[in-house]
PDB file of C-alpha atoms in Angstrom:
ATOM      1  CA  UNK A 676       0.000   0.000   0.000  1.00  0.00           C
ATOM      2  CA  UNK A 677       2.639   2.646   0.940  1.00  0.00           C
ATOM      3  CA  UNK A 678       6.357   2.917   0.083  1.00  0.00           C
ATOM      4  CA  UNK A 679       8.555   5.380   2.130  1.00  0.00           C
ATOM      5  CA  UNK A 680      11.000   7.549   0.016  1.00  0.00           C
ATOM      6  CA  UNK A 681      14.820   8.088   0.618  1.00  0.00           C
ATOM      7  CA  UNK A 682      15.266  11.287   3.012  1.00  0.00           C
ATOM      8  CA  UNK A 683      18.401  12.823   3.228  1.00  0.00           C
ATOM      9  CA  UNK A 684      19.402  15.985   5.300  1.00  0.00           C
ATOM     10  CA  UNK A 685      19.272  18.623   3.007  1.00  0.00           C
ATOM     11  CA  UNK A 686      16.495  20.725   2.266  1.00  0.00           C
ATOM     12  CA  UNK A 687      14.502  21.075  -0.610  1.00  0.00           C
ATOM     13  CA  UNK A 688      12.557  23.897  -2.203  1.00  0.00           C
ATOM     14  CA  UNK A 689       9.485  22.070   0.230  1.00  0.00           C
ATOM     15  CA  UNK A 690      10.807  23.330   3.179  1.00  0.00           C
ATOM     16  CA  UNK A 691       9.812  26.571   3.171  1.00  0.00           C
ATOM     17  CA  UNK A 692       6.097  25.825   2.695  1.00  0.00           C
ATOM     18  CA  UNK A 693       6.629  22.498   5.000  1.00  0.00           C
ATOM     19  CA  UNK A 694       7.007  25.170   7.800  1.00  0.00           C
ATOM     20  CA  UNK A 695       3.680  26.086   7.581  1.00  0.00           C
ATOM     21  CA  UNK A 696       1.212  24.986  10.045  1.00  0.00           C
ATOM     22  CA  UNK A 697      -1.691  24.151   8.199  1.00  0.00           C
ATOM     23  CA  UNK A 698       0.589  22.378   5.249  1.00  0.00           C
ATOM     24  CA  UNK A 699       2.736  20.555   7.869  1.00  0.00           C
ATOM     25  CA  UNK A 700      -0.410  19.129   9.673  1.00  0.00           C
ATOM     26  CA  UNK A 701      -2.115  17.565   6.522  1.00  0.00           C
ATOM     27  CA  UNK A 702       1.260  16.413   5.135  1.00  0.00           C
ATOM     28  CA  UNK A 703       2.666  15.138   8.715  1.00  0.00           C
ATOM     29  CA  UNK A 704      -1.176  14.034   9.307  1.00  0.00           C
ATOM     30  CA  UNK A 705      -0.438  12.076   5.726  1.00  0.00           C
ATOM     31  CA  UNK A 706       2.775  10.680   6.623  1.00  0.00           C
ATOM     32  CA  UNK A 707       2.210   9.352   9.911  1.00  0.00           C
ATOM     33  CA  UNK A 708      -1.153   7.511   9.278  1.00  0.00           C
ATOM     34  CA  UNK A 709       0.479   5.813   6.530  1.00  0.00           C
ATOM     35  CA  UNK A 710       3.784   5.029   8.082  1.00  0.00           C
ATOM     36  CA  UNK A 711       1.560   3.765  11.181  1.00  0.00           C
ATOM     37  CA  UNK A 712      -0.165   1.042   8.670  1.00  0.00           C
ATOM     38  CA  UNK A 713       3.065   0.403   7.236  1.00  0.00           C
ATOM     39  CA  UNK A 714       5.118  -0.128   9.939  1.00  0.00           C
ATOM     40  CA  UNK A 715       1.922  -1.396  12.062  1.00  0.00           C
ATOM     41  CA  UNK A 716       3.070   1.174  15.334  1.00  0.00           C
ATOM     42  CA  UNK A 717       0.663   2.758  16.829  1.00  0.00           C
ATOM     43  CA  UNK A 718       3.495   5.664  17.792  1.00  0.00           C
ATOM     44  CA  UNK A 719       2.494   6.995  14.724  1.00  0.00           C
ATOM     45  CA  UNK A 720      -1.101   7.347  15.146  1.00  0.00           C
ATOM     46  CA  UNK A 721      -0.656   8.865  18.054  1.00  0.00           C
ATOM     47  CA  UNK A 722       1.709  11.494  16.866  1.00  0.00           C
ATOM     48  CA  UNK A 723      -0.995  12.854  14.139  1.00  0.00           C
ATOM     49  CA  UNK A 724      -3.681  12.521  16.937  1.00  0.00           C
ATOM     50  CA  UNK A 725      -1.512  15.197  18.987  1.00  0.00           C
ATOM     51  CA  UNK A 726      -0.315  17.278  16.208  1.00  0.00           C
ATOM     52  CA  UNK A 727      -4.395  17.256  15.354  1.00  0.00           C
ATOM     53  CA  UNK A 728      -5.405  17.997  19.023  1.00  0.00           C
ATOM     54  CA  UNK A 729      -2.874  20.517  19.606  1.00  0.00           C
ATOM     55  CA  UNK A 730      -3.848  22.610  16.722  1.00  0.00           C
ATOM     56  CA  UNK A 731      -8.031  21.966  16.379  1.00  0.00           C
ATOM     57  CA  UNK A 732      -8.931  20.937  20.060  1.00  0.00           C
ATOM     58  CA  UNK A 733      -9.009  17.569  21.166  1.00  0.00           C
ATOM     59  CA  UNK A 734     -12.706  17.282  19.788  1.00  0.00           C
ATOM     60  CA  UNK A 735     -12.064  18.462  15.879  1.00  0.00           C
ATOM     61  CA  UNK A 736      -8.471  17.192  15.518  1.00  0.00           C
ATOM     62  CA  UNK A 737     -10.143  13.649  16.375  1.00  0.00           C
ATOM     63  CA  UNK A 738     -12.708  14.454  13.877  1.00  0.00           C
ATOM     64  CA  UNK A 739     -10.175  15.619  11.605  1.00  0.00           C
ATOM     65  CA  UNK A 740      -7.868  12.751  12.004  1.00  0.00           C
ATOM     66  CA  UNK A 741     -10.610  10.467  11.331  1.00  0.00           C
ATOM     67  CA  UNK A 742     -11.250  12.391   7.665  1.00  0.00           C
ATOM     68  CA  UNK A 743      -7.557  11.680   7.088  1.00  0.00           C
ATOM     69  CA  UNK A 744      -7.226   8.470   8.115  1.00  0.00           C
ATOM     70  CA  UNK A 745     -10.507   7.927   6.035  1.00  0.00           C
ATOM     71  CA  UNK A 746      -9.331   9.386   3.225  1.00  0.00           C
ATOM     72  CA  UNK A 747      -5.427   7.431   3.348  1.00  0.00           C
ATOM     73  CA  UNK A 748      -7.950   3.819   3.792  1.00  0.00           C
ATOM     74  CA  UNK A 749      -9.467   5.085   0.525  1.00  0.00           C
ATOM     75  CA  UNK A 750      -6.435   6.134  -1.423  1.00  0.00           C
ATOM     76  CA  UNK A 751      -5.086   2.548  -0.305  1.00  0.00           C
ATOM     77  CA  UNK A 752      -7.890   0.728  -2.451  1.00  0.00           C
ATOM     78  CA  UNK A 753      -7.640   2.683  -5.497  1.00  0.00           C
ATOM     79  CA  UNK A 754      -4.547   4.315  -5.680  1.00  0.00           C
ATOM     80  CA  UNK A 755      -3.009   3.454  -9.385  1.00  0.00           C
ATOM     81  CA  UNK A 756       0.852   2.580  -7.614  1.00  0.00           C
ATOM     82  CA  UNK A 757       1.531   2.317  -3.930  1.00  0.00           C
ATOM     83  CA  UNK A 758       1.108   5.778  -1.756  1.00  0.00           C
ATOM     84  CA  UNK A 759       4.576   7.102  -1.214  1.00  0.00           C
ATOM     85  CA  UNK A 760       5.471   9.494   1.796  1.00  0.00           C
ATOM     86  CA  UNK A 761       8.617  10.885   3.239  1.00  0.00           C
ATOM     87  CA  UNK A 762       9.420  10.038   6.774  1.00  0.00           C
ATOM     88  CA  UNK A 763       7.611  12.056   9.963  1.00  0.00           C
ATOM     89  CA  UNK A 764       8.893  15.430   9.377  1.00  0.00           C
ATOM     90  CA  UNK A 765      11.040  15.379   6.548  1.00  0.00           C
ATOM     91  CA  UNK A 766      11.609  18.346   5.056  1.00  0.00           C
ATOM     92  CA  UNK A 767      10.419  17.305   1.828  1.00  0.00           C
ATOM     93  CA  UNK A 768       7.479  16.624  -0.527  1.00  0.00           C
ATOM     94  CA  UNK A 769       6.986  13.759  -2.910  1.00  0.00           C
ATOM     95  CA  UNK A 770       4.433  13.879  -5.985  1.00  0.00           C
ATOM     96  CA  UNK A 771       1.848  12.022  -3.208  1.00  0.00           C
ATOM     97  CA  UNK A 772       2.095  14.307  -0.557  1.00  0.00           C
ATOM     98  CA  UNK A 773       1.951  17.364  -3.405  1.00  0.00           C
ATOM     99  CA  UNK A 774      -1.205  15.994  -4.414  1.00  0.00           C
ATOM    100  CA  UNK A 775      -2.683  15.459  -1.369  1.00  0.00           C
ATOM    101  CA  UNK A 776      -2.036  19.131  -0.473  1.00  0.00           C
ATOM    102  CA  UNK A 777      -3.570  19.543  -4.056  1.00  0.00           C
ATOM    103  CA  UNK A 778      -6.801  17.879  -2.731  1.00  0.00           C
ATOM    104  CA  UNK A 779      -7.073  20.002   0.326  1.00  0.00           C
ATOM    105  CA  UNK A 780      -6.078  23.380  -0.754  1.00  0.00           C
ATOM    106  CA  UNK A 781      -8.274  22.836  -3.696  1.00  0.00           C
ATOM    107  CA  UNK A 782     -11.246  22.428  -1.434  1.00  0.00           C
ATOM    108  CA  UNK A 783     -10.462  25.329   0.789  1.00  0.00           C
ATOM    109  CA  UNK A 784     -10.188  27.915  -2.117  1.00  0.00           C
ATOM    110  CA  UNK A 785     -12.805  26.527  -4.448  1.00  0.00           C
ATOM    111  CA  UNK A 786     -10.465  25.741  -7.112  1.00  0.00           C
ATOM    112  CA  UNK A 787     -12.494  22.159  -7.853  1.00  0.00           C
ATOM    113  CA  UNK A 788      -9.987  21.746 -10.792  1.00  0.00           C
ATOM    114  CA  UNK A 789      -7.225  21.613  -8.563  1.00  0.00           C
ATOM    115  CA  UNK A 790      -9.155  19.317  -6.319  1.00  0.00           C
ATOM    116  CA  UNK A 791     -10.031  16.793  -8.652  1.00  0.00           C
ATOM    117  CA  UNK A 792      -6.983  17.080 -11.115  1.00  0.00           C
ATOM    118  CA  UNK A 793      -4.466  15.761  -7.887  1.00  0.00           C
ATOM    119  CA  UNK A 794      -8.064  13.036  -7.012  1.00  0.00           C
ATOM    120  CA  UNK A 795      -7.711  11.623 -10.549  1.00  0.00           C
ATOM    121  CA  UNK A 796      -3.639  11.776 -10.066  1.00  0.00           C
ATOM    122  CA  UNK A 797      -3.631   9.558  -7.228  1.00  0.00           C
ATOM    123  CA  UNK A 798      -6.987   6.751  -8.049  1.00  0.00           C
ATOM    124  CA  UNK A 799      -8.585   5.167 -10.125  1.00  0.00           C
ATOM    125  CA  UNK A 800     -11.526   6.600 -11.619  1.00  0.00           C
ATOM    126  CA  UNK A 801     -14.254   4.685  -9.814  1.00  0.00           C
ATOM    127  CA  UNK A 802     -13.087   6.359  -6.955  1.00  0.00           C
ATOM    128  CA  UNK A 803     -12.535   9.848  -7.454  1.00  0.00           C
ATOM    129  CA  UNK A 804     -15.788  11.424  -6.542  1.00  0.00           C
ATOM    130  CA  UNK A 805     -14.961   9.252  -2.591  1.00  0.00           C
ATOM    131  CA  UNK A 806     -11.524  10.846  -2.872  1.00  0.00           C
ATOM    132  CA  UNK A 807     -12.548  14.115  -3.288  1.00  0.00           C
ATOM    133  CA  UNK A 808     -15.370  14.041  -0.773  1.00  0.00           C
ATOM    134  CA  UNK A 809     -12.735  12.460   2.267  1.00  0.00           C
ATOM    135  CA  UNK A 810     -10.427  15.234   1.143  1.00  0.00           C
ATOM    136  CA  UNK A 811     -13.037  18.152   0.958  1.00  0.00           C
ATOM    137  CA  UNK A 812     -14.145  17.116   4.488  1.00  0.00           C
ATOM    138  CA  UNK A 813     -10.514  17.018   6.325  1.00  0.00           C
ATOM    139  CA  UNK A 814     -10.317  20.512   4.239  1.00  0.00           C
ATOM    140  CA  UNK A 815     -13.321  21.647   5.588  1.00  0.00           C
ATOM    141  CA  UNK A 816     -12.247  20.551   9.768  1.00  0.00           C
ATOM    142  CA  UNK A 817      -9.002  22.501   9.217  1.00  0.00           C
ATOM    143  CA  UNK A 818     -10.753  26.130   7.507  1.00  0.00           C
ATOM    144  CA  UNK A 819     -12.998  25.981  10.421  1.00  0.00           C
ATOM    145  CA  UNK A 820      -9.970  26.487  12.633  1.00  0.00           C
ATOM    146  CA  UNK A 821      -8.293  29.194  10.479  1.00  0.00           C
ATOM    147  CA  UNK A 822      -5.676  26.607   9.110  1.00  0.00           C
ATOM    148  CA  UNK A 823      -6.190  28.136   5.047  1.00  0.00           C
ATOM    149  CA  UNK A 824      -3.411  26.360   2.906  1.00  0.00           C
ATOM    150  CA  UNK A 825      -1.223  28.073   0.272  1.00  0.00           C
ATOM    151  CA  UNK A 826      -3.006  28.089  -3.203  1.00  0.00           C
ATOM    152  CA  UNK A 827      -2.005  25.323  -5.847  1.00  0.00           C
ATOM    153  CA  UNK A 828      -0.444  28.037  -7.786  1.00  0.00           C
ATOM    154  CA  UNK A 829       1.945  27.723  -4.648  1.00  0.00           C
ATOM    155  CA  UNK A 830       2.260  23.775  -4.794  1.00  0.00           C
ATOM    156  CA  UNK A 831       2.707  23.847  -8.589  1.00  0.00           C
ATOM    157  CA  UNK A 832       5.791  26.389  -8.097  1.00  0.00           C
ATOM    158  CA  UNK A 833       7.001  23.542  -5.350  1.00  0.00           C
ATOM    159  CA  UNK A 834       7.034  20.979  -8.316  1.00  0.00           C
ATOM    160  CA  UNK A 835       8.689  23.017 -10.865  1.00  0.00           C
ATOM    161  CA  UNK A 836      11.405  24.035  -8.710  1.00  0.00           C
ATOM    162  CA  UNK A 837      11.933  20.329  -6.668  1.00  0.00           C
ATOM    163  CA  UNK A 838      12.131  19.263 -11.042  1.00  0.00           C
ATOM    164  CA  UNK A 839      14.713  21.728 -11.739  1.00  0.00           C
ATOM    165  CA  UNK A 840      16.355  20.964  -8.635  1.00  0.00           C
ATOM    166  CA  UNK A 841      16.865  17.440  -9.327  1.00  0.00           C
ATOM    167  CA  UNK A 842      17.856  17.926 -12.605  1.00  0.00           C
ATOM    168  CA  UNK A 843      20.942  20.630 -11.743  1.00  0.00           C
ATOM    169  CA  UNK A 844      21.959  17.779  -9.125  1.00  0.00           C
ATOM    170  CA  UNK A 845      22.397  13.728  -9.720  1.00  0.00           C
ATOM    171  CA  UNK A 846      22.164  12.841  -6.521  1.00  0.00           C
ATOM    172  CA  UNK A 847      18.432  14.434  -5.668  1.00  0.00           C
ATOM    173  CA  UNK A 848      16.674  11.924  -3.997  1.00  0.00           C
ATOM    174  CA  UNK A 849      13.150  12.689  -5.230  1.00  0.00           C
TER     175      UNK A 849
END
C-alpha cells in the first residue's frame, strides 16, 4: 500500500512551505497515518492525533484525524501505484504528498480543478468522486480552525522548482 521515500538531510525547495502549520499538519497528518499502517506502530497514530489535538482541540483534531485516516484507507484501495510518503517530518514533498495538499487546498479555495486534477492523479476513476469528498471534508475541519493552505499556484511552483532541482543535481533523492 505505501512505500517510504529516501530522506536525506538537506532541504529542498518544500521546506519553506513544510514550515507552515496548516501544510505541515495535513502532510505530517499524511505521513504518519500511513507510516503507522506500514510499519503497524501505533506511535504513529498517536503522533498525528496530537499534532491534530494541539492545533483543532481535542474534539475536531479527532474528527479531523478520522477524515484523514478515512481518506489514506481510501487512497489505499484505489490508488493506481503504492502511496509514497517521506518520513515524519522530513523536510520534503513527494508527488503524493503534493497531491494530497492539491486535494485540500483545492477544497479550501474553491479551485475544484485543482481538487479533482491531484483526485484523478492519485486513483482510479471509480473512486474519485470518494476521494474528493474524504479530502473536501478534512479541508473543511481545518478552515474551520483558520488553518487556510497556500493556493495550488503555490504547490505547482514547489514541483517546478523540486524538477529543476533534481535535474541541476544527480544525486536528488526525489
Amino acid at each position: 500500500m505505501a512505500q517510504t521515500e529516501h530522506d536525506n538531510t538537506g532541504d529542498c525547495p518544500a521546506a519553506a512551505y513544510l514550515r507552515q502549520q496548516p501544510e505541515n499538519l495535513v502532510v505530517n497528518g499524511y505521513r504518519n497515518w500511513i507510516a503507522g499502517l506500514a510499519h503497524s506502530d501505533s506511535r504513529y497514530w498517536d503522533a498525528a492525533w496530537s499534532a491534530h489535538a494541539k492545533v483543532l482541540g481535542a474534539i475536531d483534531g479527532q474528527i479531523a484525524l478520522d477524515a484523514i485516516a478515512s481518506l489514506v484507507r481510501q487512497l489505499g484501495a484505489c490508488v493506481t501505484c503504492p502511496l509514497r510518503f517521506y518520513k515524519p517530518g522530513a523536510g520534503h514533498l513527494c508527488r503524493d504528498e503534493c497531491l494530497v495538499l492539491g486535494m485540500v487546498s483545492g477544497a479550501q479555495h474553491g479551485d475544484e480543478d485543482s481538487l479533482v486534477q491531484s483526485a484523478k492523479l492519485l486513483t482510479c476513476s471509480e473512486a474519485c468522486v470518494e476521494v474528493v469528498d474524504l479530502a473536501s471534508a478534512y479541508a473543511a475541519v481545518l478552515l474551520g480552525h483558520s488553518q487556510a493552505h497556500i493556493p495550488v499556484s503555490a504547490i505547482v511552483d514547489i514541483e517546478r522548482r523540486s524538477t529543476f532541482a533534481a535535474s541541476q543535481s544527480s544525486n536528488s533523492q526525489h
